[in-house]
Amino acid sequence: MSVPALHADGVSKWFDGRRVLDAVDIEVREGEFFSLLGPSGCGKTTALRIVAGLDAPDEGRVSINGTDVTRTPAHRRPTNLVFQQGALFPHLSVFDNVAFGLRTEKTAKREIAGRVEELLDVVGMAEFAGRAPGTLSGGQRQRVAMARALVRRPQVLLLDEPLSALDLGLQLRMRRELRALQRRTGTAFVCVTHNQAEAMEISDRIAVLNAGRVEQTGTARELYHTPASRFVAEFIGENNLFAGATADGLTLPADHDGLLAVRPESFRLAAADDAASVGTATVRSAGFLGPRLRVVLETATGREVLVDAEAGATTAAVGERVGLAVAAAQVAVVPETAVPEAAVPEAGLPEEGAVREAAS
Amino acid sequence: MTSRTTSRLTGRLTGRPTGTGLGAAARGVFLTLTAGFVLLPLAVVVLSSFSADEVADGGWPNGWSLRWFREALEYEPFRVGLAYSLQVAALATAISLAVGAAAAYAIARYRFPGAALLRAVFVMPLSLPRVVTGFCLFVLYASLFPTAYGTVGGIAFAHCLLLLPFVVSVLGAALAGLDPALEEAARDLGASPPRAFLRITLPQIRPALIAAAVFAFITSFDEVDTSVFLMPADQTTLPVAVFLRLEQQQDPTVTAMSSLLIAGSLLLAAAAALAARGVGAALVAREAGTGEPGEPKETRGERTA
Ligand SMILES: Nc1ncnc2c1ncn2[C@@H]1O[C@H](COP(=O)(O)OP(=O)(O)O)[C@@H](O)[C@H]1O
Ligand SMILES: [Mg+2]
């Protein structure tokens, strides 16, 4: 395999006697759009700052394209960071903000003007070159921040929640723009986000971070279909988790007695006496979501089960007893890693918004 | 665009509610009285320095003359004192700004044991009467640094002790209002830490720096209470010379000197105000310089593209 664009090797970091990053291993390939996904407070920003050289790791190494930069100060690293709030220099115009990183490396004046204009053009901000950052909207500032970081042609571009300050509609559009920008520049992007839908939509690969530990690294598909831990199973999309093959009044088609996961769309509603069903449950509510019907059921033991059924073909009356069917291939075995739940800093559960968005 | 933004801004800043009737009248009277209270002593001083009378008694002059200005400018202790005071004030301002900026920066940016203590140390001399500070320093100089007595450096050092608390708190307040991420962004973009400070932080605290410098300079230039302990009577700074002369004679020479100092302070303050404004003006000029020809659109909203 070729040399990774970025390799964080066993990076740990303590703040005030608390371990914020725990032996984090990340390998980002050349030209890859890589996301670091996790709930707020799990250490994403700290990880980016360590890669950028703004914080020093207590353990581990960071290399970029095969060069160890662990001891290289921030201003000599071939990385650039798009800060969470943009961090545009308020006393400089948009043009001078973008030109800043070229002036520090003594680029010729003519070349500076050319490259700044080119980048402002790429992010669609060419006509705002003379404006002060204070007069721009949130989305415009974010674009300028990206241009400012990209103008130096970094080997790895680091982005800290670049879209989280924008309203939802703009966020959705900027996701595609961000992805297009990455393709166009061919630079490896490492994008931090707490929004799993965003990470899934735009990333080549995703590392899921929980309480300072990488729980799993893989494509969106891999994370979705074969979660490597309970946390990933719950954080990526929605899941029905069962303690074993026979649990909660159901008998799932799996010869494994550990944690199992079934996606809401993998369950099929059947007649209560259908031979193919793995158990029965009572319909508690049914919500129309357009293409799908979100049905919430309750098993005999009082366990709640989520099912997404095709809206056109399904009728589910509240109070009706129905059968639940699922194919053996759709039951995922979730390895039970000992994740210290209590150690999850600010949010132990996936973000509300993220879950809801995944459901819609 | 810029002028429109500016005018919108000033419009908001000056857009106070305009009261009517009794409240407005009461406010007018109050403000006039306050202004009179502040300006009256100045007026008396300036008036008497143009007087032809032999004694400055604060009354309306019986005749007019410029002779006291000539006397003041020819009076040797004043001439020597002026040069002396300018040197002391310049040195004290430079040292207190350099040390104060470093201290304020350290307190604002770094978490270290004793930051609170450091803050307290810088504020302490404020609560010590200046004459006590002066006497303590006199004892210190007399016993340990006899060569510092009566020198520009010795007096400037004493003034620094008085100025630092002020400088540190003014610059500290300005730094506290800055986002530390800005300097980090500069470093991320290839600027060494000192360069990041000079290019990003310094321009943003420039108004505070100028205010602190002007205040430090004027305070040092005017200082008597502490200074009087630290210099021999035959060679003193200007305010001490004024003080000593007043002990012997009360002719308007001192008021003429004071009028000159008032004029000097006003000029300094005006220059500082212009310099502080220069920050905004420079940005305006640059915007105009690099901006696209023609008016950029005033849309604050997101472009649909
Ligand atoms: N400079 C710091 N000093 C002390 N604690 C910090 C510092 N920076 C971050 N932390 C703590 O480390 C944890 C991870 O923070 P952060 O990396 O910002 O998380 P995220 O970006 O995933 O929300 C949080 O609990 C935060 O309070
Ligand atoms: Mg963060």
XYZ file of C-alpha atoms and ligand atoms in Angstrom:
693
model
C 0.000 0.000 0.000
C 1.175 3.493 -0.691
C 2.210 5.888 2.048
C -0.839 7.373 3.815
C -1.386 11.113 3.453
C -1.890 11.265 7.205
C -1.039 8.718 9.826
C -1.877 9.257 13.484
C -0.263 6.401 15.310
C -1.371 5.662 18.869
C -2.087 9.291 19.735
C -3.135 9.926 23.331
C -3.829 13.208 25.069
C -4.639 14.095 28.652
C -6.283 17.323 29.844
C -6.353 18.008 33.563
C -5.623 14.371 34.393
C -8.424 13.140 32.128
C -7.707 11.075 29.037
C -9.313 12.895 26.121
C -7.736 10.808 23.345
C -6.930 7.148 23.878
C -4.412 5.595 21.480
C -6.107 6.994 18.394
C -5.016 5.344 15.136
C -6.027 7.001 11.892
C -4.734 6.426 8.374
C -5.957 8.766 5.664
C -5.175 7.819 2.092
C -3.989 10.172 -0.577
C -6.838 12.146 -2.142
C -9.367 10.723 0.289
C -12.321 12.463 1.948
C -12.050 11.181 5.477
C -14.438 12.041 8.306
C -13.893 11.884 12.015
C -17.347 11.314 13.443
C -18.434 11.355 17.061
C -20.662 13.033 19.621
C -19.634 16.416 20.980
C -16.894 16.263 23.591
C -15.429 12.994 22.292
C -12.108 14.590 21.323
C -12.530 15.381 17.609
C -11.257 18.949 17.813
C -8.360 17.863 20.001
C -7.405 15.232 17.422
C -7.433 17.821 14.610
C -5.412 20.297 16.660
C -2.801 17.636 17.294
C -2.555 16.908 13.570
C -2.286 20.661 12.870
C 0.420 21.068 15.520
C -1.611 23.408 17.737
C -1.597 20.844 20.543
C 1.096 18.279 21.292
C 0.182 14.618 21.853
C 1.221 13.051 25.152
C 1.805 9.748 23.380
C 2.018 8.607 19.798
C 3.211 10.025 16.514
C 1.790 11.990 13.603
C 3.195 11.646 10.103
C 2.188 13.310 6.876
C 3.041 11.579 3.615
C 5.575 9.478 5.464
C 7.319 12.372 7.238
C 7.133 12.377 11.013
C 5.866 15.818 12.067
C 5.190 15.057 15.730
C 7.737 17.685 16.792
C 7.172 20.133 13.939
C 5.530 23.406 15.038
C 2.209 24.344 13.466
C 3.642 26.992 11.150
C 5.975 24.487 9.482
C 3.456 21.691 8.897
C 2.084 20.949 5.422
C -1.455 20.962 6.822
C -4.052 23.689 7.069
C -7.020 23.906 9.353
C -10.464 25.371 8.736
C -11.458 26.466 12.241
C -14.866 25.690 13.655
C -15.974 29.337 13.715
C -13.878 30.270 10.675
C -11.456 32.418 12.717
C -11.218 34.979 9.912
C -9.001 37.944 10.747
C -11.534 40.710 11.418
C -9.135 43.564 10.626
C -8.236 42.215 7.177
C -10.315 42.149 4.016
C -11.408 38.859 2.459
C -8.566 39.168 -0.051
C -5.963 39.776 2.659
C -7.332 36.937 4.761
C -6.801 34.518 1.904
C -3.455 36.068 0.975
C -2.145 35.811 4.561
C -0.855 32.279 4.205
C 0.976 33.116 0.979
C 2.592 36.243 2.387
C 4.067 34.235 5.251
C 5.960 32.155 2.736
C 7.242 35.117 0.729
C 5.366 34.341 -2.452
C 5.797 36.853 -5.269
C 3.127 39.573 -5.275
C 1.831 38.732 -8.706
C 1.507 35.057 -7.866
C -0.319 35.896 -4.629
C -2.954 37.908 -6.462
C -3.408 35.127 -9.014
C -3.747 32.320 -6.494
C -6.023 34.266 -4.140
C -8.341 35.180 -6.985
C -8.337 31.617 -8.254
C -9.299 30.224 -4.846
C -11.930 32.900 -4.216
C -13.349 31.954 -7.586
C -13.395 28.258 -6.689
C -15.417 28.943 -3.531
C -17.631 31.470 -5.324
C -16.463 34.497 -3.344
C -14.559 36.404 -6.042
C -16.823 39.439 -5.922
C -16.399 39.763 -2.158
C -12.611 40.190 -2.215
C -12.741 43.711 -0.806
C -15.252 43.060 1.933
C -14.506 42.929 5.642
C -15.319 39.529 7.198
C -17.786 41.176 9.580
C -20.080 41.986 6.653
C -20.390 38.388 5.414
C -23.008 35.746 6.192
C -22.106 32.494 7.910
C -21.899 30.513 4.695
C -19.775 33.163 3.028
C -17.350 33.230 5.930
C -17.029 29.481 5.815
C -16.182 29.654 2.125
C -13.527 32.288 2.768
C -12.077 30.160 5.572
C -11.819 27.226 3.152
C -10.184 29.364 0.486
C -7.724 30.732 3.041
C -6.709 27.222 4.092
C -6.593 25.785 0.566
C -4.581 28.602 -1.017
C -1.420 27.189 0.577
C -2.000 23.881 -1.210
C -1.759 21.806 1.975
C -1.005 18.098 1.744
C -3.883 17.498 4.129
C -6.769 19.888 4.725
C -8.313 19.692 8.200
C -11.884 20.907 8.711
C -13.491 21.299 12.135
C -17.280 21.010 11.840
C -17.232 23.253 8.754
C -20.987 23.128 8.249
C -22.369 22.999 11.781
C -22.876 26.765 12.083
C -25.065 26.895 8.961
C -28.800 26.436 8.757
C -30.014 23.083 7.518
C -30.828 23.966 3.920
C -27.472 25.603 3.390
C -25.783 22.687 5.138
C -27.229 20.226 2.675
C -26.047 22.289 -0.291
C -22.609 22.930 1.197
C -22.111 19.180 1.715
C -22.124 18.687 -2.009
C -19.969 21.754 -2.574
C -17.472 20.490 -0.046
C -17.279 17.122 -1.722
C -16.903 18.764 -5.137
C -14.156 21.013 -3.784
C -12.286 17.979 -2.484
C -12.549 16.185 -5.830
C -11.436 19.282 -7.674
C -8.354 19.897 -5.522
C -7.478 16.230 -5.085
C -6.300 17.075 -1.556
C -6.852 14.666 1.312
C -9.592 16.159 3.514
C -10.043 15.237 7.150
C -13.417 16.541 8.234
C -14.635 16.515 11.810
C -18.375 16.280 12.381
C -20.956 15.107 14.898
C -23.527 14.681 12.134
C -23.583 11.080 10.933
C -25.788 11.816 7.931
C -23.276 14.413 6.754
C -20.338 12.067 7.263
C -22.086 9.247 5.417
C -23.043 11.445 2.495
C -19.674 12.988 1.738
C -16.935 10.696 3.036
C -14.910 7.982 1.376
C -14.228 6.577 4.806
C -15.255 7.434 8.350
C -13.644 6.870 11.730
C -16.164 6.760 14.568
C -14.757 8.327 17.718
C -16.305 7.689 21.118
C -14.890 9.010 24.381
C -11.494 9.495 22.781
C -11.300 6.036 21.179
C -11.692 5.022 17.555
C -14.491 2.473 17.625
C -14.425 1.621 13.940
C -13.008 2.886 10.671
C -14.638 2.084 7.362
C -16.916 3.162 4.547
C -20.425 4.323 5.357
C -21.692 0.943 4.111
C -19.376 -1.014 6.370
C -20.311 1.039 9.409
C -23.992 0.703 8.610
C -24.109 -2.997 7.863
C -21.391 -4.409 10.070
C -21.006 -2.169 13.105
C -18.002 -3.177 15.166
C -19.468 -2.104 18.483
C -22.699 -1.274 20.250
C -21.812 2.412 20.049
C -21.414 2.324 16.266
C -24.598 0.282 15.885
C -26.509 2.952 17.792
C -24.726 6.046 16.484
C -24.862 5.272 12.752
C -28.470 5.334 11.667
C -31.104 3.629 13.812
C -31.023 0.100 15.088
C -33.022 -2.378 17.131
C -30.538 -4.026 19.490
C -31.215 -7.397 21.092
C -29.263 -9.069 23.879
C -29.393 -12.458 22.109
C -31.161 -14.596 19.499
C -34.016 -15.301 21.885
C -34.797 -12.073 23.651
C -37.779 -9.839 24.230
C -40.226 -12.497 23.100
C -38.617 -12.837 19.641
C -36.595 -15.664 18.177
C -34.162 -14.139 15.716
C -32.608 -16.295 12.963
C -29.036 -16.187 14.267
C -26.851 -18.774 15.970
C -25.124 -16.293 18.208
C -25.989 -15.454 21.744
C -24.394 -12.067 21.968
C -25.582 -8.614 20.879
C -27.622 -8.540 17.665
C -28.853 -5.605 15.620
C -31.702 -5.337 13.142
C -32.278 -2.137 11.141
C -35.856 -0.803 11.153
C -36.077 -1.299 7.381
C -34.940 -4.930 7.686
C -38.021 -5.991 9.609
C -41.066 -6.896 7.611
C -44.603 -6.753 8.996
C -46.526 -10.017 8.555
C -49.725 -11.584 9.762
C -49.659 -12.529 13.437
C -49.852 -16.216 12.573
C -47.408 -16.075 9.637
C -45.037 -19.028 9.859
C -42.103 -16.906 8.692
C -42.409 -14.432 11.522
C -39.895 -14.377 14.361
C -42.426 -13.192 16.881
C -45.423 -10.959 17.361
C -45.867 -7.422 18.583
C -48.570 -4.812 19.019
C -48.631 -1.641 16.933
C -48.269 1.411 19.179
C -48.023 4.106 16.515
C -47.568 4.500 12.790
C -46.211 7.665 11.191
C -46.294 8.458 7.497
C -42.847 9.608 6.287
C -43.581 9.774 2.561
C -41.919 6.754 0.990
C -41.922 4.879 4.257
C -44.138 4.214 7.208
C -42.434 4.407 10.600
C -44.145 1.823 12.802
C -43.416 1.604 16.511
C -44.343 -1.751 18.047
C -44.228 -3.319 21.453
C -43.448 -6.995 22.078
C -45.130 -9.112 24.745
C -42.287 -8.244 27.151
C -42.891 -4.533 26.642
C -39.844 -4.051 24.405
C -40.130 -1.308 21.777
C -39.274 -2.235 18.175
C -38.890 0.225 15.289
C -39.928 -0.850 11.817
C -39.780 1.103 8.555
C -42.233 -0.405 6.128
C -42.989 0.552 2.550
C -45.760 3.111 2.904
C -47.848 2.035 -0.085
C -48.030 -1.662 0.778
C -48.577 -1.469 4.489
C -51.505 -0.830 6.716
C -50.844 -0.926 10.408
C -53.666 -0.032 12.739
C -52.776 1.068 16.228
C -53.500 -1.744 18.686
C -53.304 -4.434 15.991
C -51.187 -7.509 16.716
C -48.798 -8.286 13.860
C -45.987 -10.663 13.113
C -42.369 -9.541 12.642
C -40.262 -11.186 9.965
C -36.563 -10.743 9.203
C -34.111 -12.572 6.961
C -31.115 -14.185 8.629
C -28.747 -12.110 6.474
C -30.237 -8.918 7.909
C -29.389 -9.720 11.486
C -26.033 -8.182 12.338
C -23.814 -9.595 15.023
C -22.391 -6.765 17.086
C -19.119 -7.484 18.891
C -19.489 -6.513 22.525
C -16.532 -4.300 23.244
C -16.262 -2.974 26.716
C -16.987 0.665 26.062
C -17.009 2.577 29.331
C -20.358 4.312 28.950
C -19.805 6.482 31.989
C -16.612 7.866 30.496
C -18.463 9.441 27.581
C -17.917 13.140 28.322
C -20.691 15.471 27.292
C -23.156 13.290 25.456
C -23.414 9.584 26.025
C -26.006 9.120 23.324
C -25.950 10.022 19.661
C -27.060 13.554 19.002
C -30.817 13.965 18.811
C -30.709 15.816 15.504
C -28.492 13.236 13.902
C -30.821 10.392 14.754
C -33.898 12.197 13.591
C -32.278 13.190 10.354
C -31.273 9.626 9.673
C -34.836 8.552 10.222
C -36.287 11.021 7.776
C -20.235 50.282 0.453
C -17.820 51.131 3.181
C -19.060 54.627 3.707
C -22.566 53.286 3.835
C -21.553 50.710 6.402
C -19.765 53.356 8.404
C -22.647 55.747 8.361
C -25.008 52.975 9.341
C -22.676 52.197 12.210
C -22.315 55.738 13.443
C -26.023 56.182 13.004
C -26.577 53.324 15.401
C -23.943 54.574 17.820
C -25.355 58.067 18.043
C -28.958 57.039 17.705
C -29.846 57.846 21.317
C -33.431 58.437 22.220
C -34.021 62.175 22.129
C -35.898 63.108 25.272
C -38.357 65.966 25.338
C -39.674 68.437 27.881
C -38.628 68.552 31.511
C -36.266 65.562 31.403
C -34.334 67.042 28.496
C -34.121 70.437 30.203
C -32.885 68.902 33.464
C -30.306 66.893 31.558
C -29.153 70.008 29.734
C -28.676 71.915 32.994
C -26.857 68.991 34.581
C -24.476 68.538 31.655
C -23.754 72.263 31.487
C -22.969 72.405 35.202
C -20.720 69.362 34.975
C -18.868 70.753 31.994
C -18.483 74.094 33.817
C -17.199 72.329 36.914
C -14.545 70.526 34.876
C -13.574 73.432 32.669
C -13.634 76.313 35.177
C -10.222 75.623 36.790
C -8.701 75.282 33.335
C -10.271 78.566 32.297
C -8.928 80.349 35.388
C -5.420 79.048 34.694
C -5.461 79.958 31.025
C -6.980 83.386 31.735
C -4.434 84.329 34.385
C -1.519 83.335 32.186
C -2.498 86.104 29.759
C -2.811 88.569 32.630
C -0.601 91.627 33.105
C -0.932 91.360 36.914
C 1.997 90.465 39.120
C 0.113 87.862 41.186
C -2.068 85.002 39.960
C -5.104 85.371 42.250
C -7.728 83.706 40.081
C -9.647 86.950 39.506
C -10.393 88.726 36.241
C -7.120 90.195 34.921
C -6.671 93.989 35.053
C -4.721 93.949 31.807
C -3.392 91.608 29.120
C 0.134 90.502 28.365
C 2.213 87.661 26.980
C 5.174 88.393 29.251
C 4.505 85.381 31.548
C 4.888 83.020 28.657
C 8.267 84.554 27.901
C 9.221 84.343 31.579
C 8.152 80.706 31.738
C 10.094 79.737 28.652
C 13.188 81.593 29.836
C 13.077 80.291 33.401
C 16.003 77.867 33.599
C 14.486 75.208 35.941
C 11.476 74.962 33.579
C 13.669 74.564 30.517
C 15.775 71.902 32.151
C 12.689 70.304 33.713
C 10.841 70.111 30.404
C 13.648 68.179 28.720
C 14.035 66.029 31.813
C 10.305 65.253 32.030
C 10.052 64.414 28.343
C 12.881 61.911 28.670
C 11.421 60.359 31.807
C 7.933 60.139 30.325
C 9.180 58.620 27.067
C 11.273 56.020 28.856
C 8.579 55.183 31.416
C 5.965 54.855 28.659
C 8.162 52.593 26.552
C 9.099 50.299 29.452
C 5.627 50.092 30.961
C 4.073 49.322 27.551
C 6.596 46.601 26.726
C 6.464 44.962 30.152
C 2.730 45.587 30.543
C 1.880 44.099 27.149
C 3.930 40.970 27.893
C 2.331 40.583 31.311
C -1.198 41.200 30.027
C -0.612 38.690 27.231
C 0.674 36.041 29.616
C -2.245 36.565 31.999
C -4.806 36.490 29.184
C -3.441 33.525 27.224
C -1.670 31.111 29.515
C -3.007 29.110 32.378
C -0.220 28.902 34.910
C 0.000 28.608 38.666
C 0.035 32.058 40.190
C -1.785 33.902 37.415
C -4.183 35.302 39.988
C -1.267 36.365 42.196
C 0.410 38.062 39.240
C -2.787 39.947 38.539
C -2.914 41.097 42.176
C 0.738 42.156 42.138
C 0.139 44.393 39.161
C -2.786 46.079 40.816
C -1.134 46.583 44.182
C 0.694 49.902 43.786
C -2.673 51.444 42.989
C -3.707 51.029 46.593
C -0.425 52.390 47.956
C -0.280 56.200 48.416
C 2.179 57.613 45.913
C 4.133 59.492 48.556
C 4.685 56.168 50.325
C 5.899 54.593 47.086
C 8.220 57.563 46.625
C 9.602 57.337 50.135
C 10.150 53.545 49.860
C 12.004 53.993 46.593
C 14.072 56.804 48.108
C 15.145 54.440 50.880
C 15.808 51.700 48.325
C 17.907 53.951 46.103
C 19.743 55.506 49.037
C 20.710 52.129 50.478
C 21.189 49.936 47.411
C 21.303 51.978 44.186
C 22.711 55.414 44.993
C 23.479 55.930 41.296
C 19.765 55.728 40.410
C 18.926 58.772 42.534
C 18.112 61.779 40.392
C 18.599 59.993 37.061
C 16.153 59.646 34.197
C 16.273 55.850 34.573
C 15.694 55.927 38.321
C 12.646 58.152 38.039
C 11.274 56.342 34.980
C 11.515 53.078 36.911
C 9.490 54.573 39.750
C 6.881 55.800 37.270
C 6.677 52.335 35.698
C 5.531 50.978 39.036
C 2.677 53.471 39.003
C 1.830 52.948 35.322
C 1.983 49.168 35.026
C -1.307 48.376 36.796
C -3.115 50.698 34.462
C -1.344 49.474 31.334
C -1.873 45.813 32.244
C -5.566 46.256 32.916
C -6.247 48.274 29.751
C -4.311 45.876 27.502
C -5.704 42.884 29.401
C -9.253 44.035 28.719
C -8.447 44.451 25.019
C -6.809 41.017 24.812
C -9.676 39.351 26.661
C -11.966 40.514 23.872
C -9.905 38.730 21.207
C -10.490 35.179 20.023
C -7.312 33.162 20.757
C -8.114 31.089 17.663
C -7.083 34.048 15.476
C -3.438 33.778 16.436
C -3.603 29.999 16.051
C -5.057 30.474 12.595
C -2.139 32.739 11.728
C 0.342 30.124 12.922
C -1.506 27.449 10.994
C -1.080 29.643 7.917
C 2.687 29.708 8.319
C 3.312 32.652 10.639
C 5.829 32.094 13.432
C 4.405 32.860 16.905
C 6.012 36.337 17.122
C 4.835 37.162 13.623
C 1.337 35.942 14.432
C 1.297 38.273 17.430
C 2.568 41.254 15.437
C 0.329 40.740 12.410
C -2.885 39.605 14.025
C -3.065 40.480 17.714
C -1.213 43.794 17.777
C -3.303 45.550 15.100
C -6.448 44.596 16.952
C -5.347 45.986 20.308
C -3.852 49.104 18.717
C -6.495 51.513 20.060
C -5.916 50.178 23.581
C -2.160 50.446 23.121
C -2.464 54.050 22.014
C -4.792 54.902 24.893
C -2.441 53.255 27.372
C 0.566 55.039 25.865
C -1.062 58.466 26.012
C -2.250 57.946 29.557
C 1.131 56.590 30.635
C 2.982 59.479 29.036
C 0.761 62.174 30.549
C 0.708 60.514 33.968
C 4.481 60.211 34.046
C 4.929 63.738 32.717
C 2.658 65.146 35.464
C 3.883 63.012 38.331
C 5.029 64.894 41.481
C 4.170 62.868 44.597
C 6.594 60.017 44.016
C 9.146 61.882 41.899
C 9.807 64.585 44.472
C 11.563 62.035 46.695
C 13.874 60.870 43.952
C 15.657 64.000 42.721
C 17.753 66.798 44.182
C 16.017 70.205 44.335
C 18.459 71.833 41.917
C 17.634 69.510 39.047
C 14.031 68.375 38.812
C 11.365 67.327 36.370
C 9.002 70.036 35.132
C 6.018 69.456 37.470
C 8.368 69.326 40.454
C 9.978 72.559 39.249
C 6.509 74.124 39.053
C 5.792 72.884 42.557
C 9.061 74.264 43.921
C 8.582 77.624 42.244
C 5.064 77.921 43.623
C 6.515 77.583 47.091
C 8.500 80.781 46.538
C 6.496 82.923 44.118
C 2.892 83.067 42.973
C 3.250 85.135 39.800
C 1.542 83.911 36.622
C 4.748 82.301 35.277
C 3.476 78.935 36.523
C 0.021 79.445 35.067
C 1.599 80.343 31.733
C 3.635 77.135 31.897
C 0.449 75.245 32.794
C -1.382 76.728 29.811
C 1.400 75.479 27.572
C 1.090 72.022 29.131
C -2.688 72.016 28.647
C -2.175 72.865 24.985
C 0.438 70.125 24.723
C -1.847 67.514 26.301
C -4.694 68.454 23.984
C -2.432 68.117 20.961
C -1.236 64.719 22.185
C -4.765 63.492 22.797
C -5.876 64.687 19.355
C -2.922 62.965 17.696
C -3.731 59.757 19.586
C -7.375 59.904 18.566
C -6.324 60.283 14.935
C -3.866 57.406 15.220
C -6.470 55.145 16.799
C -8.912 56.073 14.045
C -6.166 55.257 11.541
C -6.802 51.543 12.061
C -10.268 51.798 10.630
C -9.155 54.216 7.945
C -6.393 51.884 6.804
C -8.843 49.027 6.388
C -11.228 51.261 4.495
C -8.419 52.325 2.170
C -7.367 48.733 1.581
C -10.914 47.635 0.915
C -11.231 50.369 -1.639
C -7.884 49.367 -3.126
C -8.402 45.654 -3.623
C -12.147 45.582 -4.025
C -13.792 44.886 -7.314
C -14.576 47.940 -9.390
C -18.166 48.926 -8.885
C -20.323 48.435 -5.837
C -20.234 44.952 -4.379
C -23.750 43.853 -3.625
C -25.046 44.578 -0.175
C -26.607 41.148 0.169
C -25.960 39.696 3.560
C -27.888 36.620 2.626
C -26.491 33.544 0.965
C -25.914 33.671 -2.751
C -27.985 31.186 -4.625
C -25.547 29.501 -6.953
N -7.579 23.093 26.416
C -8.319 22.219 27.118
N -8.188 22.111 28.450
C -8.923 21.228 29.152
N -9.829 20.405 28.619
C -10.017 20.459 27.297
C -9.272 21.360 26.472
N -9.671 21.192 25.193
C -10.607 20.233 25.217
N -10.820 19.789 26.469
C -11.747 18.721 26.858
O -11.466 17.589 26.076
C -12.659 16.962 25.669
C -12.694 16.842 24.161
O -12.842 18.120 23.610
P -12.937 18.376 22.056
O -11.743 17.778 21.403
O -13.143 19.831 21.854
O -14.239 17.569 21.673
P -15.143 17.650 20.362
O -14.452 18.508 19.360
O -15.294 16.235 19.928
O -16.445 18.214 20.784
C -13.808 17.773 26.229
O -14.279 17.141 27.376
C -13.177 19.091 26.561
O -13.798 19.663 27.666
Mg -15.135 20.286 18.514
